[in-house]
Short mmCIF file of C-alpha atoms in Angstrom, two decimals:
data_model
loop_
_atom_site.label_atom_id
_atom_site.label_comp_id
_atom_site.label_asym_id
_atom_site.label_seq_id
_atom_site.Cartn_x
_atom_site.Cartn_y
_atom_site.Cartn_z
CA MET G 412 -35.06 -20.26 -104.95
CA ALA G 413 -32.57 -20.34 -102.10
CA ALA G 414 -33.47 -22.45 -99.10
CA PRO G 415 -34.93 -20.18 -96.43
CA SER G 416 -33.21 -19.90 -93.08
CA ALA G 417 -35.12 -21.08 -90.03
CA GLN G 418 -35.64 -17.52 -88.87
CA ALA G 419 -36.88 -16.23 -92.21
CA SER G 420 -39.22 -19.14 -92.64
CA LEU G 421 -40.82 -18.70 -89.22
CA GLU G 422 -41.19 -14.96 -89.70
CA THR G 423 -43.06 -15.17 -92.97
CA SER G 424 -45.69 -17.68 -91.86
CA PRO G 425 -46.01 -20.77 -89.72
CA THR G 426 -44.39 -23.41 -91.86
CA ARG G 427 -44.99 -27.14 -91.73
CA LEU G 428 -42.63 -30.00 -91.12
CA ASP G 429 -41.41 -31.27 -94.50
CA ALA G 430 -41.56 -34.85 -95.74
CA VAL G 431 -37.95 -35.58 -94.78
CA GLY G 432 -38.58 -34.41 -91.22
CA SER G 433 -41.87 -36.31 -90.90
CA ALA G 434 -40.20 -39.49 -92.14
CA LEU G 435 -37.20 -39.04 -89.83
CA LEU G 436 -39.24 -38.42 -86.68
CA PHE G 437 -42.45 -40.37 -87.24
CA THR G 438 -43.57 -42.07 -90.44
CA GLU G 439 -40.37 -44.01 -91.21
CA ALA G 440 -38.85 -44.04 -87.72
CA ARG G 441 -38.68 -47.42 -86.01
CA THR G 442 -37.90 -48.77 -82.57
CA THR G 443 -34.45 -50.30 -82.93
CA ASN G 444 -33.55 -53.68 -81.44
CA THR G 445 -30.06 -54.27 -82.84
CA PHE G 446 -27.19 -51.82 -83.18
CA SER G 447 -24.11 -51.52 -85.38
CA ASP G 448 -20.61 -50.71 -84.06
CA ARG G 449 -20.87 -47.13 -85.28
CA PRO G 450 -20.24 -44.92 -82.24
CA VAL G 451 -22.32 -42.12 -80.76
CA THR G 452 -20.38 -38.98 -79.82
CA ARG G 453 -20.56 -36.91 -76.64
CA GLU G 454 -21.60 -33.99 -78.85
CA GLN G 455 -24.61 -35.96 -80.11
CA LEU G 456 -25.66 -36.79 -76.54
CA ARG G 457 -25.52 -33.11 -75.65
CA GLU G 458 -27.36 -32.16 -78.85
CA ILE G 459 -30.25 -34.47 -77.87
CA TYR G 460 -30.65 -32.69 -74.53
CA GLU G 461 -30.27 -29.20 -75.98
CA LEU G 462 -33.19 -29.91 -78.33
CA MET G 463 -35.57 -31.85 -76.07
CA LYS G 464 -35.20 -29.44 -73.16
CA TRP G 465 -37.48 -26.94 -74.97
CA GLY G 466 -40.54 -29.22 -74.94
CA PRO G 467 -43.31 -27.90 -72.67
CA THR G 468 -43.96 -29.37 -69.21
CA TRP G 469 -46.51 -28.68 -66.50
CA ALA G 470 -45.62 -25.22 -65.08
CA ASN G 471 -42.12 -25.61 -66.60
CA THR G 472 -41.23 -28.12 -63.88
CA LEU G 473 -38.78 -30.13 -66.07
CA PRO G 474 -38.60 -33.17 -63.75
CA LEU G 475 -36.75 -35.51 -66.18
CA ARG G 476 -33.20 -36.58 -65.39
CA ILE G 477 -30.99 -38.60 -67.73
CA VAL G 478 -28.07 -40.96 -67.18
CA TYR G 479 -26.16 -41.80 -70.34
CA VAL G 480 -24.61 -45.22 -69.74
CA THR G 481 -21.64 -45.65 -72.09
CA THR G 482 -18.79 -47.30 -70.16
CA PRO G 483 -18.32 -51.08 -69.79
CA ALA G 484 -18.60 -50.71 -66.00
CA GLY G 485 -21.82 -48.71 -66.30
CA LYS G 486 -23.27 -51.17 -68.81
CA ALA G 487 -22.49 -54.10 -66.51
CA ARG G 488 -24.42 -52.44 -63.67
CA LEU G 489 -27.35 -51.74 -65.98
CA LEU G 490 -27.54 -55.21 -67.56
CA LEU G 491 -28.03 -56.85 -64.15
CA ARG G 492 -31.36 -55.05 -63.77
CA LEU G 493 -32.82 -55.72 -67.24
CA GLN G 494 -35.31 -58.40 -68.15
CA PRO G 495 -33.54 -61.19 -70.09
CA GLY G 496 -35.10 -60.21 -73.42
CA ASN G 497 -33.54 -56.74 -73.22
CA ILE G 498 -29.95 -57.66 -72.34
CA SER G 499 -28.75 -58.23 -75.89
CA LYS G 500 -30.17 -54.90 -77.08
CA ALA G 501 -28.54 -52.90 -74.30
CA THR G 502 -25.24 -54.78 -74.74
CA GLN G 503 -25.09 -53.82 -78.41
CA ALA G 504 -26.20 -50.21 -78.09
CA PRO G 505 -23.29 -47.73 -77.79
CA VAL G 506 -25.42 -45.77 -75.30
CA SER G 507 -28.28 -46.73 -73.00
CA ALA G 508 -30.04 -43.75 -71.43
CA ILE G 509 -31.74 -44.23 -68.09
CA LEU G 510 -34.68 -41.81 -67.84
CA ALA G 511 -35.72 -40.92 -64.31
CA VAL G 512 -37.99 -38.47 -62.54
CA ASP G 513 -36.43 -36.29 -59.84
CA SER G 514 -38.83 -36.51 -56.90
CA THR G 515 -37.42 -33.20 -55.59
CA PHE G 516 -38.09 -31.41 -58.88
CA HIS G 517 -40.24 -28.80 -57.10
CA HIS G 518 -37.16 -27.39 -55.34
CA GLN G 519 -36.28 -25.73 -58.68
CA ILE G 520 -39.63 -23.96 -59.09
CA PRO G 521 -38.57 -20.53 -57.77
CA ARG G 522 -35.94 -20.47 -60.51
CA LEU G 523 -37.87 -22.19 -63.34
CA LEU G 524 -41.21 -20.43 -62.75
CA PRO G 525 -40.08 -17.15 -61.18
CA PHE G 526 -43.53 -15.54 -61.16
CA ARG G 527 -45.02 -18.34 -58.99
CA PRO G 528 -42.30 -19.33 -56.50
CA GLU G 529 -44.96 -20.27 -53.93
CA MET G 530 -45.75 -23.38 -55.99
CA ARG G 531 -42.69 -24.97 -54.42
CA GLU G 532 -44.33 -24.96 -50.98
CA ALA G 533 -47.73 -25.94 -52.38
CA LEU G 534 -46.21 -29.07 -53.95
CA GLU G 535 -44.10 -29.78 -50.87
CA ALA G 536 -47.37 -29.96 -48.92
CA ASP G 537 -49.21 -32.14 -51.49
CA PRO G 538 -47.25 -35.32 -52.35
CA GLY G 539 -50.10 -36.68 -54.46
CA LEU G 540 -50.25 -33.66 -56.76
CA ARG G 541 -46.44 -33.49 -56.82
CA ASP G 542 -46.22 -37.09 -57.97
CA LYS G 543 -48.93 -36.59 -60.60
CA ILE G 544 -47.20 -33.52 -62.07
CA GLY G 545 -43.74 -35.06 -61.85
CA THR G 546 -44.74 -38.36 -63.44
CA GLY G 547 -46.81 -36.81 -66.24
CA SER G 548 -44.22 -34.20 -67.15
CA ALA G 549 -41.36 -36.70 -67.05
CA TRP G 550 -43.22 -38.96 -69.51
CA LEU G 551 -43.85 -35.95 -71.78
CA GLN G 552 -40.12 -35.25 -71.66
CA ALA G 553 -39.34 -38.90 -72.41
CA ALA G 554 -41.24 -38.53 -75.68
CA TYR G 555 -39.40 -35.30 -76.50
CA PHE G 556 -36.21 -37.25 -75.78
CA ILE G 557 -37.09 -40.05 -78.21
CA ILE G 558 -37.98 -37.51 -80.91
CA ALA G 559 -34.73 -35.62 -80.27
CA VAL G 560 -32.67 -38.83 -80.60
CA ARG G 561 -34.20 -39.28 -84.04
CA ALA G 562 -33.71 -35.59 -84.85
CA ALA G 563 -29.98 -36.08 -84.19
CA GLY G 564 -29.88 -38.81 -86.85
CA LEU G 565 -29.77 -41.65 -84.33
CA ALA G 566 -32.04 -44.60 -83.66
CA ALA G 567 -33.91 -45.05 -80.36
CA GLY G 568 -34.96 -48.29 -78.70
CA PRO G 569 -37.12 -47.53 -75.62
CA MET G 570 -37.46 -50.42 -73.14
CA GLY G 571 -39.84 -50.75 -70.21
CA GLY G 572 -38.67 -54.20 -69.17
CA PHE G 573 -36.34 -53.73 -66.18
CA ASP G 574 -36.39 -53.78 -62.37
CA PRO G 575 -36.85 -50.11 -61.42
CA ALA G 576 -36.22 -50.61 -57.70
CA GLY G 577 -33.00 -52.51 -58.42
CA LEU G 578 -31.87 -49.97 -61.01
CA ASP G 579 -32.56 -47.09 -58.61
CA ALA G 580 -30.64 -48.80 -55.80
CA GLU G 581 -27.69 -49.23 -58.17
CA PHE G 582 -27.65 -45.79 -59.83
CA PHE G 583 -29.57 -43.50 -57.45
CA PRO G 584 -28.72 -44.59 -53.91
CA SER G 585 -29.73 -41.20 -52.47
CA GLY G 586 -33.32 -42.10 -53.37
CA ASP G 587 -34.30 -38.86 -55.13
CA TRP G 588 -34.38 -40.07 -58.73
CA ARG G 589 -36.74 -42.84 -59.85
CA SER G 590 -36.10 -44.61 -63.16
CA PHE G 591 -39.06 -45.26 -65.46
CA LEU G 592 -37.66 -45.93 -68.95
CA VAL G 593 -34.41 -47.02 -70.59
CA VAL G 594 -33.71 -45.89 -74.16
CA ASN G 595 -30.98 -47.55 -76.21
CA ILE G 596 -29.29 -45.16 -78.66
CA GLY G 597 -27.12 -45.85 -81.68
CA HIS G 598 -27.22 -46.79 -85.34
CA PRO G 599 -29.37 -49.72 -86.51
CA GLY G 600 -27.72 -53.11 -86.92
CA GLU G 601 -28.90 -56.06 -88.99
CA SER G 602 -32.58 -57.05 -88.86
CA SER G 603 -33.06 -54.20 -86.46
CA TRP G 604 -36.84 -54.15 -86.44
CA GLN G 605 -39.81 -56.38 -86.96
CA GLU G 606 -42.70 -55.70 -89.33
CA ARG G 607 -44.47 -52.49 -88.45
CA LEU G 608 -47.28 -53.00 -85.94
CA PRO G 609 -50.76 -51.64 -86.67
CA ARG G 610 -52.17 -48.38 -85.30
CA LEU G 611 -55.74 -47.45 -84.36
CA ASP G 612 -57.76 -45.79 -87.11
CA TYR G 613 -58.64 -42.13 -86.72
CA GLU G 614 -62.28 -43.04 -86.12
CA GLU G 615 -61.32 -45.36 -83.25
CA ALA G 616 -59.10 -42.95 -81.36
CA VAL G 617 -60.69 -39.57 -82.14
CA ARG G 618 -64.10 -38.01 -81.52
CA HIS G 619 -65.49 -34.57 -82.34
CA ALA G 620 -67.65 -32.47 -80.02
CA MET U 1204 -28.11 -30.35 -106.23
CA ALA U 1205 -31.77 -31.24 -106.25
CA ALA U 1206 -33.50 -31.54 -102.90
CA PRO U 1207 -33.61 -35.24 -101.94
CA SER U 1208 -36.94 -36.93 -101.46
CA ALA U 1209 -37.70 -38.30 -98.02
CA GLN U 1210 -37.21 -41.84 -99.24
CA ALA U 1211 -33.89 -41.19 -100.96
CA SER U 1212 -32.56 -39.29 -97.98
CA LEU U 1213 -33.35 -42.04 -95.51
CA GLU U 1214 -31.93 -44.73 -97.74
CA THR U 1215 -28.55 -43.09 -98.17
CA SER U 1216 -27.86 -42.43 -94.50
CA PRO U 1217 -29.66 -41.40 -91.35
CA THR U 1218 -30.18 -37.70 -91.85
CA ARG U 1219 -30.71 -35.08 -89.18
CA LEU U 1220 -33.58 -32.71 -88.58
CA ASP U 1221 -32.74 -29.40 -90.29
CA ALA U 1222 -32.77 -25.97 -88.66
CA VAL U 1223 -36.26 -25.13 -89.92
CA GLY U 1224 -37.66 -28.33 -88.41
CA SER U 1225 -35.83 -27.87 -85.11
CA ALA U 1226 -37.11 -24.30 -84.83
CA LEU U 1227 -40.67 -25.31 -85.73
CA LEU U 1228 -40.90 -28.18 -83.24
CA PHE U 1229 -38.58 -27.14 -80.40
CA THR U 1230 -36.21 -24.18 -80.36
CA GLU U 1231 -38.64 -21.47 -81.52
CA ALA U 1232 -41.93 -23.20 -80.62
CA ARG U 1233 -43.90 -21.60 -77.79
CA THR U 1234 -46.90 -22.50 -75.68
CA THR U 1235 -49.67 -20.28 -77.03
CA ASN U 1236 -52.07 -18.40 -74.76
CA THR U 1237 -54.02 -16.26 -77.24
CA PHE U 1238 -55.38 -17.22 -80.63
CA SER U 1239 -56.32 -15.36 -83.82
CA ASP U 1240 -59.56 -15.92 -85.74
CA ARG U 1241 -57.77 -17.99 -88.38
CA PRO U 1242 -59.56 -21.34 -88.52
CA VAL U 1243 -58.20 -24.86 -88.21
CA THR U 1244 -59.47 -27.34 -90.79
CA ARG U 1245 -60.76 -30.87 -90.32
CA GLU U 1246 -57.93 -32.00 -92.58
CA GLN U 1247 -55.37 -30.48 -90.21
CA LEU U 1248 -56.94 -32.27 -87.24
CA ARG U 1249 -56.68 -35.55 -89.09
CA GLU U 1250 -53.13 -34.79 -90.19
CA ILE U 1251 -52.10 -34.32 -86.55
CA TYR U 1252 -53.39 -37.79 -85.67
CA GLU U 1253 -51.94 -39.46 -88.75
CA LEU U 1254 -48.49 -38.21 -87.77
CA MET U 1255 -48.52 -38.68 -83.98
CA LYS U 1256 -49.98 -42.19 -84.15
CA TRP U 1257 -46.57 -43.53 -85.23
CA GLY U 1258 -44.80 -42.57 -81.99
CA PRO U 1259 -43.75 -45.61 -79.93
CA THR U 1260 -45.72 -46.75 -76.86
CA TRP U 1261 -45.26 -49.54 -74.32
CA ALA U 1262 -45.96 -52.79 -76.23
CA ASN U 1263 -47.78 -50.73 -78.90
CA THR U 1264 -50.72 -50.26 -76.52
CA LEU U 1265 -51.74 -46.82 -77.91
CA PRO U 1266 -54.00 -45.86 -74.98
CA LEU U 1267 -54.50 -42.20 -75.93
CA ARG U 1268 -57.94 -40.99 -77.02
CA ILE U 1269 -58.68 -37.51 -78.35
CA VAL U 1270 -61.81 -35.35 -78.40
CA TYR U 1271 -61.53 -32.34 -80.70
CA VAL U 1272 -63.90 -29.74 -79.25
CA THR U 1273 -64.82 -27.26 -81.99
CA THR U 1274 -68.54 -26.49 -81.74
CA PRO U 1275 -70.04 -23.73 -79.54
CA ALA U 1276 -72.03 -26.36 -77.64
CA GLY U 1277 -68.94 -28.48 -77.05
CA LYS U 1278 -66.91 -25.45 -75.97
CA ALA U 1279 -69.61 -24.43 -73.48
CA ARG U 1280 -69.48 -27.88 -71.86
CA LEU U 1281 -65.67 -27.72 -71.70
CA LEU U 1282 -65.41 -24.18 -70.29
CA LEU U 1283 -67.50 -25.11 -67.25
CA ARG U 1284 -64.77 -27.51 -66.14
CA LEU U 1285 -61.71 -25.29 -66.63
CA GLN U 1286 -59.92 -23.29 -63.97
CA PRO U 1287 -60.77 -19.57 -64.34
CA GLY U 1288 -57.33 -18.67 -65.72
CA ASN U 1289 -57.80 -21.04 -68.65
CA ILE U 1290 -61.27 -20.00 -69.82
CA SER U 1291 -60.18 -17.14 -72.04
CA LYS U 1292 -57.57 -19.29 -73.82
CA ALA U 1293 -60.02 -22.10 -74.58
CA THR U 1294 -62.70 -19.62 -75.66
CA GLN U 1295 -60.36 -18.08 -78.23
CA ALA U 1296 -58.84 -21.28 -79.59
CA PRO U 1297 -60.61 -22.64 -82.68
CA VAL U 1298 -60.05 -26.14 -81.31
CA SER U 1299 -59.51 -27.51 -77.81
CA ALA U 1300 -58.40 -31.13 -77.74
CA ILE U 1301 -59.25 -33.20 -74.68
CA LEU U 1302 -56.59 -35.90 -74.25
CA ALA U 1303 -57.74 -38.97 -72.33
CA VAL U 1304 -56.49 -42.44 -71.51
CA ASP U 1305 -58.77 -45.36 -72.38
CA SER U 1306 -58.78 -47.56 -69.29
CA THR U 1307 -59.85 -50.49 -71.47
CA PHE U 1308 -56.91 -50.04 -73.84
CA HIS U 1309 -55.74 -53.60 -73.21
CA HIS U 1310 -58.79 -54.99 -75.02
CA GLN U 1311 -57.03 -54.02 -78.28
CA ILE U 1312 -53.81 -55.93 -77.53
CA PRO U 1313 -54.58 -59.08 -79.59
CA ARG U 1314 -54.90 -56.81 -82.62
CA LEU U 1315 -52.14 -54.27 -81.86
CA LEU U 1316 -49.54 -56.77 -80.60
CA PRO U 1317 -50.56 -59.94 -82.46
CA PHE U 1318 -47.55 -62.00 -81.33
CA ARG U 1319 -48.43 -61.54 -77.62
CA PRO U 1320 -52.22 -61.64 -77.37
CA GLU U 1321 -52.01 -63.12 -73.88
CA MET U 1322 -50.91 -59.72 -72.57
CA ARG U 1323 -54.57 -58.73 -72.64
CA GLU U 1324 -55.41 -61.20 -69.89
CA ALA U 1325 -52.21 -60.43 -67.96
CA LEU U 1326 -53.16 -56.76 -67.80
CA GLU U 1327 -56.80 -57.57 -67.05
CA ALA U 1328 -55.56 -59.40 -63.96
CA ASP U 1329 -53.15 -56.65 -62.86
CA PRO U 1330 -54.88 -53.24 -62.56
CA GLY U 1331 -51.78 -51.61 -61.08
CA LEU U 1332 -49.53 -52.55 -64.01
CA ARG U 1333 -52.33 -51.73 -66.44
CA ASP U 1334 -52.69 -48.24 -65.01
CA LYS U 1335 -48.93 -47.68 -65.02
CA ILE U 1336 -48.60 -48.70 -68.68
CA GLY U 1337 -51.73 -46.82 -69.74
CA THR U 1338 -50.79 -43.60 -67.97
CA GLY U 1339 -47.17 -43.59 -69.09
CA SER U 1340 -47.94 -44.40 -72.71
CA ALA U 1341 -50.78 -41.86 -72.88
CA TRP U 1342 -48.43 -39.12 -71.65
CA LEU U 1343 -45.85 -40.19 -74.26
CA GLN U 1344 -48.58 -39.88 -76.89
CA ALA U 1345 -49.60 -36.46 -75.53
CA ALA U 1346 -46.08 -35.22 -76.29
CA TYR U 1347 -46.20 -36.73 -79.79
CA PHE U 1348 -49.53 -34.93 -80.17
CA ILE U 1349 -48.06 -31.53 -79.20
CA ILE U 1350 -45.13 -32.06 -81.58
CA ALA U 1351 -47.53 -33.09 -84.37
CA VAL U 1352 -49.66 -29.96 -83.85
CA ARG U 1353 -46.53 -27.91 -84.42
CA ALA U 1354 -45.50 -30.09 -87.38
CA ALA U 1355 -48.84 -29.21 -89.00
CA GLY U 1356 -47.96 -25.52 -88.78
CA LEU U 1357 -50.27 -24.86 -85.83
CA ALA U 1358 -49.67 -23.59 -82.31
CA ALA U 1359 -50.38 -25.69 -79.21
CA GLY U 1360 -51.38 -24.49 -75.75
CA PRO U 1361 -51.41 -27.44 -73.32
CA MET U 1362 -53.35 -26.83 -70.08
CA GLY U 1363 -53.40 -28.94 -66.92
CA GLY U 1364 -55.75 -26.68 -65.00
CA PHE U 1365 -59.21 -28.28 -65.14
CA ASP U 1366 -61.48 -30.53 -63.14
CA PRO U 1367 -60.83 -34.01 -64.58
CA ALA U 1368 -63.68 -35.74 -62.75
CA GLY U 1369 -66.15 -33.10 -63.92
CA LEU U 1370 -64.83 -33.17 -67.47
CA ASP U 1371 -65.07 -36.97 -67.54
CA ALA U 1372 -68.64 -36.91 -66.24
CA GLU U 1373 -69.54 -34.45 -68.99
CA PHE U 1374 -67.74 -36.04 -71.96
CA PHE U 1375 -67.16 -39.66 -70.94
CA PRO U 1376 -70.22 -40.79 -68.96
CA SER U 1377 -69.49 -44.46 -69.65
CA GLY U 1378 -66.43 -44.10 -67.42
CA ASP U 1379 -63.86 -45.75 -69.69
CA TRP U 1380 -61.92 -42.65 -70.76
CA ARG U 1381 -60.12 -40.46 -68.23
CA SER U 1382 -59.02 -36.95 -69.26
CA PHE U 1383 -55.55 -35.79 -68.25
CA LEU U 1384 -54.66 -32.82 -70.51
CA VAL U 1385 -56.39 -30.21 -72.66
CA VAL U 1386 -54.49 -28.75 -75.62
CA ASN U 1387 -55.71 -25.59 -77.33
CA ILE U 1388 -54.93 -25.51 -81.05
CA GLY U 1389 -54.92 -22.65 -83.53
CA HIS U 1390 -52.84 -19.74 -84.78
CA PRO U 1391 -51.21 -17.33 -82.31
CA GLY U 1392 -53.04 -14.10 -81.47
CA GLU U 1393 -51.58 -10.89 -80.05
CA SER U 1394 -49.10 -11.13 -77.14
CA SER U 1395 -49.52 -14.85 -77.32
CA TRP U 1396 -46.66 -15.81 -75.05
CA GLN U 1397 -44.61 -14.52 -72.17
CA GLU U 1398 -40.85 -14.28 -72.06
CA ARG U 1399 -39.26 -17.68 -72.46
CA LEU U 1400 -38.77 -19.50 -69.16
CA PRO U 1401 -35.36 -20.94 -68.25
CA ARG U 1402 -34.33 -24.57 -68.66
CA LEU U 1403 -31.98 -26.72 -66.60
CA ASP U 1404 -28.38 -26.80 -67.81
CA TYR U 1405 -27.05 -30.02 -69.28
CA GLU U 1406 -24.86 -30.58 -66.21
CA GLU U 1407 -27.91 -30.32 -63.91
CA ALA U 1408 -30.16 -32.76 -65.73
CA VAL U 1409 -27.68 -35.24 -67.23
CA ARG U 1410 -25.09 -37.61 -65.80
CA HIS U 1411 -22.71 -40.07 -67.45
CA ALA U 1412 -21.98 -43.58 -66.22
#
């Protein structure tokens, strides 16, 4: 039987992710701490965005912004703001992506949610709700980003250990974008991950009602 | 050529997600607003968890908790707390999942991050950092959850419009778990989604440095 095209497969019935896809994105995927010299192309960086951009956000607000740091000058500015334990990882990785939330994301609402343009003014008037929606949706998009890095055949190493205020002063002097995660991207190097850490059992994390 | 097994494929070289997988999880996936009568099985609900649990979180803290609401009694308690525009969706969906963050997630750190058990006490002493890590990681896990629903061949309808304090009083009277998202799960019904909303262009959301 010929392999079905994506379109045909979705038209016949909702399909499931196959074992190769599950392994690539979840069951065999690992946070990567060392990287080989193998480069990452500009096309791959675009491919990651063109996939992750489709993930759903609160009222389609899409507040995530990305800075792909690839140049020696850019890396030098980034390394200064990392906790010591993360410097070697980011030095090795061909790309380090700074993930940030755009605190003016609501300015795009009339275009991104054309049937409710008044939400722009509602969020302008309510900084607390704006921050809640922006932060939550940006974290959702960060997860879509990590999954999309893996979908592109690359390894992701997310890092929370950095000085966000210092990083923002260095990369976002206008003050609109606030960094919240750095994700190293590349191909795994030697001894790139530790033993897999445990997860909570279904019965610990899930209830039925 | 025979189709490679997941294991073989990953051993030879990092593969990429194929077109069927990309369509299923991202490019053709849609937020679902109506649901058919087709049921969702207990096995599918477990399968969703067993896939999404592998997604990375900050220091493997895994703060997300899930309540699968499937019974008429459970649905009645949920519907009372939803904004009016969301009641019909949750009534139709065979399953509505309440996603919550466990504010005592750090109690599990000695088991989940065995080489840094002292992080439990560090987070106990720093409620601000604890909340930041718990909230961010729970939102990451919410995105893994949505992707895993789709991976299981089901449709997801995430909803932010509900009264979190009321929902928590109803479902989490002990006060430890705090709801932040409800995700309807099932198979799409008629006219299940609107026209696709726009996304930001690459040049708007991404910079290089």
